Structures are given as C-alpha cells and as structure tokens.
Short mmCIF file of C-alpha atoms and ligand atoms in Angstrom, two decimals:
data_model
loop_
_atom_site.label_atom_id
_atom_site.label_comp_id
_atom_site.label_asym_id
_atom_site.label_seq_id
_atom_site.Cartn_x
_atom_site.Cartn_y
_atom_site.Cartn_z
CA UNK L 17 74.90 56.17 52.36
CA UNK L 18 71.94 58.21 51.35
CA UNK L 19 70.02 61.23 52.56
CA UNK L 20 66.26 61.14 52.30
CA UNK L 21 63.68 63.88 52.66
CA UNK L 22 60.10 64.62 51.73
CA UNK L 23 57.68 67.48 51.36
CA UNK L 24 54.32 68.31 49.84
CA UNK L 25 54.07 66.43 46.58
CA UNK L 26 57.66 65.29 46.55
CA UNK L 27 60.03 62.74 47.92
CA UNK L 28 63.78 63.18 47.65
CA UNK L 29 66.95 61.23 47.82
CA UNK L 30 70.63 62.21 47.71
CA UNK L 31 73.14 59.53 46.84
CA UNK L 32 76.87 59.66 47.38
CA UNK L 33 80.01 57.69 46.76
CA UNK L 34 80.05 55.10 44.03
CA UNK L 35 77.32 53.20 42.24
CA UNK L 36 78.94 49.83 41.75
CA UNK L 37 78.37 46.18 42.65
CA UNK L 38 78.01 47.23 46.30
CA UNK L 39 75.13 49.59 45.58
CA UNK L 40 72.02 49.28 47.72
CA UNK L 41 69.62 51.04 45.38
CA UNK L 42 66.88 48.46 45.87
CA UNK L 43 66.89 49.08 49.63
CA UNK L 44 66.01 52.74 49.08
CA UNK L 45 62.52 52.05 47.78
CA UNK L 46 61.04 51.20 51.17
CA UNK L 47 62.52 54.38 52.66
CA UNK L 48 60.92 56.71 50.11
CA UNK L 49 57.45 58.08 50.73
CA UNK L 50 54.88 58.08 47.97
CA UNK L 51 54.57 61.38 46.12
CA UNK L 52 54.06 62.77 42.63
CA UNK L 53 57.68 63.71 42.15
CA UNK L 54 60.90 62.00 43.12
CA UNK L 55 64.03 64.14 43.22
CA UNK L 56 67.35 62.30 43.02
CA UNK L 57 70.39 64.41 43.86
CA UNK L 58 73.47 62.83 42.28
CA UNK L 59 75.92 65.63 43.11
CA UNK L 60 78.04 63.48 45.41
CA UNK L 61 78.37 60.51 43.07
CA UNK L 62 82.02 60.08 42.21
CA UNK L 63 81.95 57.02 40.06
CA UNK L 64 79.64 54.51 38.45
CA UNK L 65 80.70 51.25 36.85
CA UNK L 66 78.95 48.89 34.44
CA UNK L 67 77.22 46.89 37.18
CA UNK L 68 76.15 50.15 38.76
CA UNK L 69 74.71 51.32 35.43
CA UNK L 70 72.76 48.08 35.03
CA UNK L 71 71.29 48.28 38.55
CA UNK L 72 70.58 51.99 38.19
CA UNK L 73 68.58 51.45 34.99
CA UNK L 74 66.50 48.73 36.70
CA UNK L 75 65.97 50.95 39.74
CA UNK L 76 65.06 54.03 37.69
CA UNK L 77 62.59 52.07 35.56
CA UNK L 78 60.77 50.99 38.72
CA UNK L 79 60.90 54.53 40.12
CA UNK L 80 59.38 55.87 36.90
CA UNK L 81 56.40 53.58 37.45
CA UNK L 82 55.95 54.66 41.04
CA UNK L 83 56.41 58.42 40.64
CA UNK L 84 54.79 60.61 37.99
CA UNK L 85 58.06 62.50 37.58
CA UNK L 86 61.61 61.53 38.40
CA UNK L 87 63.89 64.56 38.51
CA UNK L 88 67.68 64.15 38.55
CA UNK L 89 69.64 67.07 39.97
CA UNK L 90 73.25 68.16 40.19
CA UNK L 91 74.37 65.40 37.80
CA UNK L 92 78.21 65.24 37.84
CA UNK L 93 80.33 64.46 34.74
CA UNK L 94 80.51 60.75 35.68
CA UNK L 95 76.71 60.59 35.45
CA UNK L 96 76.45 62.78 32.34
CA UNK L 97 78.74 60.43 30.47
CA UNK L 98 76.37 57.55 31.13
CA UNK L 99 73.35 59.69 30.32
CA UNK L 100 74.73 60.39 26.86
CA UNK L 101 76.26 56.97 26.32
CA UNK L 102 73.66 54.55 27.64
CA UNK L 103 70.36 54.92 25.80
CA UNK L 104 68.01 54.27 28.72
CA UNK L 105 70.21 55.54 31.55
CA UNK L 106 67.90 58.47 32.23
CA UNK L 107 64.92 57.27 30.19
CA UNK L 108 61.88 59.33 31.05
CA UNK L 109 63.67 61.15 33.84
CA UNK L 110 64.11 64.88 33.86
CA UNK L 111 67.67 66.13 34.16
CA UNK L 112 67.08 69.41 35.96
CA UNK L 113 70.63 70.49 36.74
CA UNK L 114 73.99 69.15 35.70
CA UNK L 115 77.64 70.00 36.08
CA UNK L 116 79.96 70.96 33.29
CA UNK L 117 83.75 70.70 33.69
CA UNK L 118 85.83 73.51 32.25
CA UNK L 119 89.55 73.69 31.75
CA UNK L 120 91.69 76.69 30.80
CA UNK L 121 94.76 75.69 28.84
CA UNK L 122 96.44 79.04 29.41
CA UNK L 123 96.50 78.97 33.19
CA UNK L 124 95.53 75.38 33.94
CA UNK L 125 92.47 76.40 35.89
CA UNK L 126 89.83 73.71 36.31
CA UNK L 127 86.31 74.68 37.23
CA UNK L 128 82.84 73.26 37.35
CA UNK L 129 79.65 75.03 36.37
CA UNK L 130 76.20 73.98 37.47
CA UNK L 131 73.76 74.46 34.59
CA UNK L 132 69.98 74.29 34.44
CA UNK L 133 68.58 72.31 31.51
CA UNK L 134 65.44 74.46 31.37
CA UNK L 135 67.52 77.64 30.97
CA UNK L 136 69.51 76.13 28.11
CA UNK L 137 66.39 74.80 26.39
CA UNK L 138 64.62 78.16 26.77
CA UNK L 139 67.58 79.88 25.14
CA UNK L 140 67.95 77.21 22.46
CA UNK L 141 71.51 76.51 23.56
CA UNK L 142 72.85 73.09 22.70
CA UNK L 143 76.51 73.56 23.38
CA UNK L 144 78.59 74.63 26.36
CA UNK L 145 78.21 78.30 27.24
CA UNK L 146 81.61 79.93 27.72
CA UNK L 147 82.84 80.16 31.27
CA UNK L 148 85.06 83.12 31.87
CA UNK L 149 88.52 82.93 33.34
CA UNK L 150 90.02 85.74 35.47
CA UNK L 151 92.68 86.75 32.94
CA UNK L 152 91.73 88.39 29.64
CA UNK L 153 94.12 86.25 27.60
CA UNK L 154 92.62 83.08 29.01
CA UNK L 155 90.20 80.79 27.30
CA UNK L 156 88.17 78.43 29.38
CA UNK L 157 86.94 75.50 27.35
CA UNK L 158 84.71 72.59 28.15
CA UNK L 159 86.98 69.81 29.32
CA UNK L 160 85.07 67.34 27.20
CA UNK L 161 83.37 66.88 23.83
CA UNK L 162 80.65 69.53 23.83
CA UNK L 163 78.36 67.88 21.29
CA UNK L 164 78.49 64.64 23.25
CA UNK L 165 78.07 66.29 26.63
CA UNK L 166 74.98 68.26 25.61
CA UNK L 167 73.38 65.57 23.44
CA UNK L 168 70.89 64.67 26.20
CA UNK L 169 69.15 68.04 25.77
CA UNK L 170 67.43 66.75 22.60
CA UNK L 171 65.49 64.19 24.60
CA UNK L 172 64.83 66.67 27.42
CA UNK L 173 63.37 69.10 24.90
CA UNK L 174 60.69 66.57 23.97
CA UNK L 175 59.44 66.12 27.52
CA UNK L 176 56.22 67.63 28.80
CA UNK L 177 56.67 70.53 31.23
CA UNK L 178 57.15 69.68 34.88
CA UNK L 179 54.21 69.90 37.27
CA UNK L 180 56.54 71.06 40.03
CA UNK L 181 55.74 74.49 41.44
CA UNK L 182 58.39 77.16 40.94
CA UNK L 183 61.22 76.98 43.43
CA UNK L 184 60.49 73.43 44.49
CA UNK L 185 63.87 72.12 43.31
CA UNK L 186 65.65 74.71 45.46
CA UNK L 187 63.52 73.81 48.49
CA UNK L 188 64.26 70.12 47.95
CA UNK L 189 67.98 70.86 47.79
CA UNK L 190 67.84 72.74 51.10
CA UNK L 191 65.86 69.95 52.74
CA UNK L 192 68.32 67.33 51.55
CA UNK L 193 71.26 69.38 52.76
CA UNK L 194 69.77 69.32 56.25
CA UNK L 195 68.78 65.66 56.19
CA UNK L 196 71.07 63.37 58.11
CA UNK L 197 72.98 60.53 56.50
CA UNK L 198 71.10 57.30 56.52
CA UNK L 199 73.38 54.28 56.48
CA UNK L 200 71.75 51.47 54.56
CA UNK L 201 71.52 48.10 56.23
CA UNK L 202 74.45 45.86 55.49
CA UNK L 203 76.69 48.68 54.37
CA UNK L 204 80.06 47.42 55.43
CA UNK L 205 82.91 49.17 57.18
CA UNK L 206 84.91 48.54 54.03
CA UNK L 207 82.47 50.59 52.02
CA UNK L 208 82.84 53.52 54.41
CA UNK L 209 86.60 53.25 54.37
CA UNK L 210 86.58 53.17 50.58
CA UNK L 211 84.41 56.28 50.41
CA UNK L 212 86.54 58.21 52.83
CA UNK L 213 89.74 57.34 51.00
CA UNK L 214 88.59 59.07 47.83
CA UNK L 215 90.12 62.54 47.66
CA UNK L 216 88.46 65.59 46.18
CA UNK L 217 90.56 66.39 43.14
CA UNK L 218 88.94 69.68 42.18
CA UNK L 219 90.27 73.16 42.68
CA UNK L 220 88.48 75.57 45.03
CA UNK L 221 86.65 77.26 42.10
CA UNK L 222 83.99 74.55 42.21
CA UNK L 223 80.51 76.04 42.42
CA UNK L 224 79.05 73.87 45.15
CA UNK L 225 80.37 70.76 46.81
CA UNK L 226 82.79 68.84 44.67
CA UNK L 227 82.76 65.77 42.57
CA UNK L 228 85.75 64.17 40.98
CA UNK L 229 86.25 62.77 37.57
CA UNK L 230 87.01 59.07 37.79
CA UNK L 231 90.53 59.33 36.42
CA UNK L 232 91.54 61.77 39.13
CA UNK L 233 90.18 59.71 41.99
CA UNK L 234 93.07 58.27 43.87
CA UNK L 235 93.99 56.79 47.16
CA UNK L 236 95.10 59.35 49.69
CA UNK L 237 96.97 56.88 51.87
CA UNK L 238 100.61 57.99 51.97
CA UNK L 239 103.29 55.68 50.63
CA UNK L 240 104.33 53.54 53.55
CA UNK L 241 107.88 54.09 54.78
CA UNK L 242 110.28 51.18 54.40
CA UNK L 243 110.87 49.36 57.64
CA UNK L 244 114.16 50.63 59.11
CA UNK L 245 115.50 47.05 59.20
CA UNK L 246 115.74 47.03 55.42
CA UNK L 247 117.73 50.28 55.48
CA UNK L 248 120.10 48.84 58.11
CA UNK L 249 120.80 45.73 56.02
CA UNK L 250 121.52 47.92 53.02
CA UNK L 251 123.97 50.11 54.98
CA UNK L 252 125.74 47.03 56.40
CA UNK L 253 126.08 45.52 52.93
CA UNK L 254 127.52 48.79 51.65
CA UNK L 255 130.02 48.96 54.52
CA UNK L 256 131.04 45.34 53.90
CA UNK L 257 131.57 46.03 50.20
CA UNK L 258 133.67 49.12 50.96
CA UNK L 259 135.75 47.08 53.43
CA UNK L 260 136.42 44.38 50.79
CA UNK L 261 137.30 47.08 48.26
CA UNK L 262 139.68 48.67 50.80
CA UNK L 263 141.41 45.35 51.43
CA UNK L 264 141.78 44.74 47.69
CA UNK L 265 143.31 48.20 47.12
CA UNK L 266 145.65 47.65 50.10
CA UNK L 267 146.74 44.27 48.66
CA UNK L 268 147.32 45.72 45.18
CA UNK L 269 149.37 48.61 46.58
CA UNK L 270 151.46 46.47 48.95
CA UNK L 271 152.07 43.69 46.35
CA UNK L 272 153.57 46.12 43.83
ZN1 ZN Q 2 92.80 80.87 32.55
#
C-alpha cells in the first residue's frame, strides 16, 4: 500500500508495512508525477529485509536520476539502521527527518523523538540530544549506539542545500496524510492480512504515528484454545487411572 500526492515542484509518496520480497517499488514509478523533488515518507515502514534493501537501492538509484532531489522523511529506526549499515542505501538522498528511540532504564519508559537533520547539522550536533523523562532521577538514553545511529549526518553535511522552499516538507506531510491509500496491483490478500497482524509495540509517548522495532513485532493472534475433546480424553484417562489405583489399594487392604 502506498499514498501518493503531488504539488508545485514536488511529488510525494508514503510507504507502509514491510519492504521485503513482496515489495512493489517498481510499480510506483508510473504513479509518480514528474517534479524537481520527490519526497518519500518512510514513517510507517516497520521492517525491511535483505531483498527489500536490494530492491530499494535499485529503486532509489533510478529515482535519483529522475528527480533532482530525493528527500526521505520520518525515517524509523529500521530504516536508519540500513542507512548507516549499507553504504548506498540512501546514496544521494536527503534524510530530512528521522526517528530516534529512547529508553529510560529507571522507569522503563520508551519513547521516540522525531529529529530534523538540518537542525542537528546547524547546531553541529553529531550525537543524540538528551530526551527528558518526567521524573528528575530518570535518565533517558538513546536505545541504540549513538555514534552508529548518527553516522549518516557526515554524508548529509556534505550535500548542497535543498532547493525546496521553506515549509514545503510540512505541506507535503499534510498532503500525504490526506491522500487515500492506493493498493498496488497484485497486492495479495495475504499481504494485507500480514500487515494488519503486526501490532504497534510502542508506548503512547510516541511523537506521531508509531513504528515498531523489528524485534518487538509480533503476531497478535491469540493462542488458540485446545479443542475440548482433548480435555475430555485427558479427564477420562485421569478418572480411569484413579479407578485402577482405588482397586489396587482396596486389594492391598483386603488381602492383608
Ligand atoms: Zn524515566
């Protein structure tokens, strides 16, 4: 599923679910209108696997040739890991906003901050800014390796400034939020079922929307109850065993 929108000078796309072997990235190209800038909102991506990474890199390389600027927004931790791990995962693309997971060891609070790369670069920050917790004694730390997580900023720092007018990213986000879901051709029922089974593992403190870390994604289908027939057989076997035991005790007592 994808949401697509466009405006003056830009074309935009919001992806959700998983980028895996069932991805339909190549089908998106014909749906996008030509523009100077392509915005790709990745906020609802929950997981990406190695085949997804391979297809994404191919797709992004083609998008970089078609659009003067490709701007990735709302990149969740699953995406940021690939950005920092896979050399050309975001090659030439601008990472405008990204999410940073925090965890407080004192109270167990998990939270997610949405950060703007341009703000961090302007302030010369290359490590996670502290995120306050409600209680004074608390310490809210990045739930990840900070140096690794923020390594991408080095490459972002070397990029030429964006040609996007001020406030465009916010307008794009609003447009995408209003755009209706566009099912891609051939997307199977299975794919929908798989998406809807994924639970949102984050606490309510999440800034906007919610995206899970892969390890906390789990099936929400409840454990199926045992058929009552199995229980009945078990009870009957237990009764039979008790009866045999009773007879044995009776025999022992009466034989003495
Ligand atoms: Zn705390």
